[in-house]
Amino acid sequence: MLIKTTLLTVLQHAKSLVRPPIALALPSKIHTSASLKKAEDRKEMLASLPAKDEGTTGEKSVDIDTLINRKAKFFPDADTASQLFNGIPFNELPICNIRVSPNNTIISVSDYKGVPRLIRSCGIEGFKNTRKGTNIAAQATAVTISAKAVELGWKTVRVKVQGLGPGRMSAIKGLQMGGLNIVSITDNTPVSWNPPRPRKQRSL
Amino acid sequence: MRHAQFLARTVMVQNNNVEEACRLLNRVLGKEEIFDQFRRTRFYEKPFQVRRRVNFEKCKAIYNEDMNRKIQFVLRKNRTEPFPGCS
């Protein structure tokens, strides 16, 4: 009787010894979380990437109250329209329109009525495919178009920017590097609080 | 209603300092949540995503309010000149 019980216990013990490897082997046979893991890896990868440049430096900074102490006039008022810049009233200055998107930058220069005279984009400039949507391409385009505008005799311009993208800041900088005198910068991004239904989200 | 061109969302450039003007414009537009709305409306936001975002914003606002109150409480001063030598 004693021997039988001891044998049984030994057997059970042996069984319990054998069991763990089987239990360990089980999860690898059932594929439950492989796809989830892939999505997680993707998320991690995207989070570790550096933030994409959208030309919005200074968006998150908080030192807006310092403006009050400054004497300089940063915002236009009713008299600005008739104010003279280089001998031309503000509302008769030529306009430089910059249209920025993540993949391209299009710059056009028009007279004060809005009739376009020059147009140039990163694609025309010779940058193709993904290189179009870089800040370097935008700057090069801006430099060439500003040289052409100076040839026309337009040295003082107002700038109107539309959209977000890597070319937003560098295009404005390029205009100045090309020899144009920028009087004002206007944001003309179309933003609606009740837009028609946009396209569906990209699957990442 | 359309706003007056070159009066709304406009910054004048001072002393040819284009970068500073740009930063100021970006800061104002960022604060007014115009960029946020622009980014949000590039793609359709599903109703469950709207609910999640709105709930998160609510929680964040409550937390910020409480935290500000706590900071004000810790920093409270009971003297005629609250920060001597700092004005």
CSV table of C-alpha atoms in Angstrom, one decimal:
chain,number,residue,atom,x,y,z
A,1,MET,CA,0.0,0.0,0.0
A,2,LEU,CA,2.7,2.4,1.0
A,3,ILE,CA,4.8,1.5,-2.1
A,4,LYS,CA,1.7,2.1,-4.3
A,5,THR,CA,1.1,5.6,-2.9
A,6,THR,CA,4.7,6.5,-3.2
A,7,LEU,CA,4.8,5.2,-6.8
A,8,LEU,CA,1.7,7.3,-7.6
A,9,THR,CA,3.2,10.4,-6.1
A,10,VAL,CA,6.4,9.8,-8.0
A,11,LEU,CA,4.4,9.4,-11.2
A,12,GLN,CA,2.5,12.6,-10.5
A,13,HIS,CA,5.7,14.3,-9.8
A,14,ALA,CA,7.2,13.1,-13.0
A,15,LYS,CA,4.0,14.3,-14.9
A,16,SER,CA,4.3,17.7,-13.4
A,17,LEU,CA,7.9,17.8,-14.3
A,18,VAL,CA,7.1,16.9,-17.9
A,19,ARG,CA,4.2,19.3,-18.2
A,20,PRO,CA,6.0,22.7,-18.2
A,21,PRO,CA,7.8,22.3,-21.5
A,22,ILE,CA,4.4,21.4,-23.1
A,23,ALA,CA,2.8,24.4,-21.5
A,24,LEU,CA,5.6,26.6,-22.7
A,25,ALA,CA,5.4,25.2,-26.2
A,26,LEU,CA,1.6,25.9,-26.5
A,27,PRO,CA,1.6,29.7,-27.0
A,28,SER,CA,4.0,29.6,-29.9
A,29,LYS,CA,1.6,27.2,-31.7
A,30,ILE,CA,-1.4,29.6,-31.5
A,31,HIS,CA,-0.8,32.8,-33.4
A,32,THR,CA,-2.9,35.4,-31.7
A,33,SER,CA,-0.8,38.6,-31.3
A,34,ALA,CA,1.5,38.6,-34.3
A,35,SER,CA,-0.5,41.1,-36.2
A,36,LEU,CA,-1.1,43.3,-33.1
A,37,LYS,CA,2.7,43.2,-32.5
A,38,LYS,CA,3.3,44.4,-36.0
A,39,ALA,CA,1.0,47.4,-35.5
A,40,GLU,CA,2.7,48.1,-32.2
A,41,ASP,CA,6.2,48.0,-33.8
A,42,ARG,CA,5.0,50.3,-36.5
A,43,LYS,CA,3.7,52.8,-33.9
A,44,GLU,CA,7.0,52.6,-32.0
A,45,MET,CA,8.9,53.2,-35.2
A,46,LEU,CA,6.7,56.2,-36.1
A,47,ALA,CA,7.0,57.7,-32.6
A,48,SER,CA,10.8,57.4,-32.7
A,49,LEU,CA,11.1,59.2,-36.0
A,50,PRO,CA,11.9,63.0,-35.8
A,51,ALA,CA,8.9,65.3,-36.2
A,52,LYS,CA,8.2,66.4,-39.7
A,53,ASP,CA,9.1,70.0,-40.4
A,54,GLU,CA,5.9,72.0,-41.3
A,55,GLY,CA,7.4,75.4,-41.3
A,56,THR,CA,5.7,76.3,-38.1
A,57,THR,CA,8.6,77.2,-35.8
A,58,GLY,CA,7.5,79.1,-32.8
A,59,GLU,CA,4.0,77.6,-32.9
A,60,LYS,CA,4.3,76.0,-29.4
A,61,SER,CA,6.3,78.8,-27.7
A,62,VAL,CA,4.6,80.8,-25.0
A,63,ASP,CA,6.3,84.2,-24.8
A,64,ILE,CA,3.4,86.2,-26.3
A,65,ASP,CA,3.2,88.7,-23.4
A,66,THR,CA,6.6,90.1,-24.2
A,67,LEU,CA,5.1,91.9,-27.2
A,68,ILE,CA,3.2,94.3,-25.0
A,69,ASN,CA,6.5,95.9,-23.8
A,70,ARG,CA,7.8,96.3,-27.3
A,71,LYS,CA,7.4,99.7,-29.1
A,72,ALA,CA,7.4,98.1,-32.6
A,73,LYS,CA,4.2,97.9,-34.5
A,74,PHE,CA,3.7,94.3,-35.4
A,75,PHE,CA,0.1,94.3,-36.5
A,76,PRO,CA,-1.6,96.3,-39.3
A,77,ASP,CA,-4.4,98.8,-38.6
A,78,ALA,CA,-6.7,101.0,-40.7
A,79,ASP,CA,-3.9,103.4,-41.6
A,80,THR,CA,-1.5,100.7,-42.9
A,81,ALA,CA,-3.2,100.5,-46.3
A,82,SER,CA,-2.1,104.0,-47.2
A,83,GLN,CA,1.3,103.8,-45.5
A,84,LEU,CA,4.1,104.3,-48.0
A,85,PHE,CA,6.8,101.6,-48.5
A,86,ASN,CA,9.6,102.5,-50.8
A,87,GLY,CA,7.2,105.2,-52.3
A,88,ILE,CA,4.3,102.8,-52.9
A,89,PRO,CA,1.2,102.6,-50.7
A,90,PHE,CA,0.8,99.3,-48.9
A,91,ASN,CA,-2.3,98.2,-50.7
A,92,GLU,CA,-0.7,98.8,-54.1
A,93,LEU,CA,2.4,96.7,-53.4
A,94,PRO,CA,2.8,93.5,-55.6
A,95,ILE,CA,1.8,90.3,-53.9
A,96,CYS,CA,3.9,87.1,-53.6
A,97,ASN,CA,1.7,84.1,-53.1
A,98,ILE,CA,3.3,81.0,-51.7
A,99,ARG,CA,1.3,77.7,-51.7
A,100,VAL,CA,2.9,75.1,-49.6
A,101,SER,CA,1.9,71.4,-49.3
A,102,PRO,CA,3.8,68.5,-47.9
A,103,ASN,CA,4.9,67.5,-51.4
A,104,ASN,CA,5.5,70.7,-53.2
A,105,THR,CA,5.9,74.5,-53.0
A,106,ILE,CA,4.4,76.8,-55.7
A,107,ILE,CA,5.4,80.5,-55.7
A,108,SER,CA,3.7,83.1,-57.8
A,109,VAL,CA,4.1,86.9,-58.0
A,110,SER,CA,1.2,89.1,-59.0
A,111,ASP,CA,0.5,92.8,-59.1
A,112,TYR,CA,-1.7,94.4,-56.5
A,113,LYS,CA,-4.9,93.6,-58.4
A,114,GLY,CA,-4.0,89.9,-58.2
A,115,VAL,CA,-3.0,89.4,-61.9
A,116,PRO,CA,-0.2,86.8,-61.8
A,117,ARG,CA,3.0,87.7,-63.7
A,118,LEU,CA,5.5,85.0,-62.6
A,119,ILE,CA,5.0,81.5,-61.4
A,120,ARG,CA,7.5,78.9,-60.3
A,121,SER,CA,7.3,75.7,-58.4
A,122,CYS,CA,9.8,73.2,-57.0
A,123,GLY,CA,8.9,70.8,-59.9
A,124,ILE,CA,9.7,73.4,-62.6
A,125,GLU,CA,12.9,74.2,-60.7
A,126,GLY,CA,14.2,70.7,-61.5
A,127,PHE,CA,13.5,69.0,-58.2
A,128,LYS,CA,11.5,65.9,-58.9
A,129,ASN,CA,9.5,63.4,-56.8
A,130,THR,CA,10.1,63.4,-53.1
A,131,ARG,CA,12.8,66.1,-53.4
A,132,LYS,CA,10.1,68.6,-54.4
A,133,GLY,CA,8.8,68.5,-50.8
A,134,THR,CA,11.9,69.7,-49.1
A,135,ASN,CA,12.9,73.1,-47.6
A,136,ILE,CA,16.0,73.3,-49.8
A,137,ALA,CA,13.9,73.0,-53.0
A,138,ALA,CA,11.5,75.7,-51.7
A,139,GLN,CA,14.4,78.0,-50.9
A,140,ALA,CA,16.0,77.5,-54.4
A,141,THR,CA,12.7,78.2,-56.1
A,142,ALA,CA,12.2,81.4,-54.0
A,143,VAL,CA,15.6,82.7,-54.9
A,144,THR,CA,15.1,82.3,-58.6
A,145,ILE,CA,11.6,83.8,-58.6
A,146,SER,CA,12.8,86.8,-56.5
A,147,ALA,CA,15.6,87.4,-59.0
A,148,LYS,CA,13.0,87.5,-61.8
A,149,ALA,CA,10.7,89.8,-59.8
A,150,VAL,CA,13.6,92.2,-59.2
A,151,GLU,CA,14.2,92.3,-63.0
A,152,LEU,CA,10.6,93.4,-63.4
A,153,GLY,CA,11.3,96.2,-61.0
A,154,TRP,CA,9.3,94.8,-58.1
A,155,LYS,CA,11.6,95.1,-55.1
A,156,THR,CA,9.1,95.5,-52.3
A,157,VAL,CA,6.4,92.9,-51.9
A,158,ARG,CA,3.7,91.6,-49.5
A,159,VAL,CA,3.8,87.8,-48.9
A,160,LYS,CA,0.8,85.6,-48.6
A,161,VAL,CA,1.4,82.0,-47.4
A,162,GLN,CA,-1.1,79.2,-47.8
A,163,GLY,CA,-0.9,75.7,-46.3
A,164,LEU,CA,1.6,73.8,-44.1
A,165,GLY,CA,4.7,72.1,-45.3
A,166,PRO,CA,8.5,72.0,-45.1
A,167,GLY,CA,8.7,74.9,-47.6
A,168,ARG,CA,6.7,77.4,-45.5
A,169,MET,CA,9.6,79.1,-43.7
A,170,SER,CA,12.4,78.5,-46.1
A,171,ALA,CA,10.5,79.9,-49.1
A,172,ILE,CA,10.0,83.3,-47.3
A,173,LYS,CA,13.7,83.2,-46.3
A,174,GLY,CA,14.7,82.5,-49.9
A,175,LEU,CA,12.7,85.4,-51.2
A,176,GLN,CA,14.6,87.7,-48.9
A,177,MET,CA,17.9,86.1,-49.9
A,178,GLY,CA,17.0,86.7,-53.6
A,179,GLY,CA,16.9,90.4,-52.9
A,180,LEU,CA,13.2,91.2,-52.3
A,181,ASN,CA,12.2,93.5,-49.5
A,182,ILE,CA,9.3,91.8,-47.6
A,183,VAL,CA,6.9,94.3,-45.9
A,184,SER,CA,4.3,91.9,-44.4
A,185,ILE,CA,3.5,88.2,-44.1
A,186,THR,CA,-0.1,87.1,-44.3
A,187,ASP,CA,-1.4,83.6,-43.6
A,188,ASN,CA,-4.1,82.6,-46.0
A,189,THR,CA,-4.5,78.9,-45.1
A,190,PRO,CA,-8.1,77.9,-45.8
A,191,VAL,CA,-9.5,76.6,-42.5
A,192,SER,CA,-13.1,75.7,-41.9
A,193,TRP,CA,-14.9,74.6,-38.7
A,194,ASN,CA,-17.7,72.9,-40.7
A,195,PRO,CA,-16.0,71.5,-43.8
A,196,PRO,CA,-17.4,69.0,-46.2
A,197,ARG,CA,-16.4,65.4,-45.3
A,198,PRO,CA,-12.7,65.0,-46.0
A,199,ARG,CA,-11.1,62.0,-47.5
A,200,LYS,CA,-10.7,58.9,-45.4
A,201,GLN,CA,-7.7,58.5,-43.2
A,202,ARG,CA,-4.5,57.0,-44.6
A,203,SER,CA,-3.8,53.5,-43.2
A,204,LEU,CA,-0.4,53.6,-41.7
B,1,MET,CA,-17.8,86.2,-43.5
B,2,ARG,CA,-14.6,86.9,-45.3
B,3,HIS,CA,-12.0,88.9,-43.4
B,4,ALA,CA,-10.2,91.9,-44.9
B,5,GLN,CA,-7.2,90.8,-47.0
B,6,PHE,CA,-3.9,91.9,-45.5
B,7,LEU,CA,-5.5,93.0,-42.3
B,8,ALA,CA,-6.5,89.7,-40.8
B,9,ARG,CA,-3.7,87.1,-40.0
B,10,THR,CA,-1.0,89.6,-41.0
B,11,VAL,CA,2.2,90.5,-39.4
B,12,MET,CA,4.4,93.5,-40.4
B,13,VAL,CA,8.1,92.8,-40.8
B,14,GLN,CA,10.3,95.0,-38.6
B,15,ASN,CA,13.8,95.9,-39.6
B,16,ASN,CA,13.9,93.2,-42.3
B,17,ASN,CA,13.6,90.6,-39.5
B,18,VAL,CA,11.5,88.1,-41.5
B,19,GLU,CA,12.1,85.1,-39.2
B,20,GLU,CA,10.9,86.9,-36.1
B,21,ALA,CA,7.7,88.0,-38.0
B,22,CYS,CA,7.2,84.4,-39.2
B,23,ARG,CA,7.6,83.0,-35.7
B,24,LEU,CA,5.1,85.6,-34.3
B,25,LEU,CA,2.6,84.7,-37.0
B,26,ASN,CA,3.0,81.0,-36.3
B,27,ARG,CA,2.7,81.5,-32.6
B,28,VAL,CA,-0.5,83.5,-32.9
B,29,LEU,CA,-2.1,81.0,-35.3
B,30,GLY,CA,-1.0,78.0,-33.1
B,31,LYS,CA,-2.5,79.6,-30.0
B,32,GLU,CA,-5.8,80.2,-31.8
B,33,GLU,CA,-5.8,76.6,-32.8
B,34,ILE,CA,-6.0,77.4,-36.5
B,35,PHE,CA,-3.2,75.0,-37.4
B,36,ASP,CA,-4.7,72.3,-35.2
B,37,GLN,CA,-8.0,72.6,-37.0
B,38,PHE,CA,-6.3,72.6,-40.4
B,39,ARG,CA,-4.4,69.4,-39.6
B,40,ARG,CA,-7.5,67.7,-38.1
B,41,THR,CA,-9.6,68.4,-41.3
B,42,ARG,CA,-7.0,66.9,-43.7
B,43,PHE,CA,-8.6,63.5,-43.2
B,44,TYR,CA,-12.0,62.4,-41.9
B,45,GLU,CA,-12.1,62.0,-38.1
B,46,LYS,CA,-14.3,59.0,-37.2
B,47,PRO,CA,-16.9,59.6,-34.5
B,48,PHE,CA,-15.1,57.4,-32.1
B,49,GLN,CA,-12.0,59.4,-32.6
B,50,VAL,CA,-13.9,62.6,-32.0
B,51,ARG,CA,-15.3,61.3,-28.8
B,52,ARG,CA,-11.9,60.1,-27.6
B,53,ARG,CA,-10.2,63.4,-28.5
B,54,VAL,CA,-12.9,65.5,-26.8
B,55,ASN,CA,-12.9,63.4,-23.7
B,56,PHE,CA,-9.1,63.7,-23.5
B,57,GLU,CA,-9.3,67.4,-23.9
B,58,LYS,CA,-11.9,67.7,-21.1
B,59,CYS,CA,-9.7,65.7,-18.7
B,60,LYS,CA,-6.7,67.7,-19.6
B,61,ALA,CA,-8.5,71.0,-19.0
B,62,ILE,CA,-9.7,69.8,-15.6
B,63,TYR,CA,-6.2,68.7,-14.6
B,64,ASN,CA,-4.7,72.0,-15.8
B,65,GLU,CA,-7.2,74.0,-13.9
B,66,ASP,CA,-6.6,72.1,-10.7
B,67,MET,CA,-2.9,72.2,-11.1
B,68,ASN,CA,-2.9,75.9,-11.6
B,69,ARG,CA,-5.0,76.4,-8.5
B,70,LYS,CA,-2.5,74.3,-6.5
B,71,ILE,CA,0.4,76.3,-7.8
B,72,GLN,CA,-1.3,79.6,-7.0
B,73,PHE,CA,-2.0,78.3,-3.5
B,74,VAL,CA,1.6,77.3,-2.9
B,75,LEU,CA,2.9,80.6,-4.3
B,76,ARG,CA,0.5,82.8,-2.3
B,77,LYS,CA,2.0,85.7,-0.5
B,78,ASN,CA,0.7,87.8,2.4
B,79,ARG,CA,2.9,90.8,2.3
B,80,THR,CA,2.4,94.3,0.8
B,81,GLU,CA,5.1,93.8,-1.8
B,82,PRO,CA,4.8,90.1,-2.8
B,83,PHE,CA,8.2,89.8,-4.5
B,84,PRO,CA,10.6,92.4,-3.0
B,85,GLY,CA,13.3,93.6,-5.3
B,86,CYS,CA,11.8,92.1,-8.4
B,87,SER,CA,9.9,95.0,-9.9
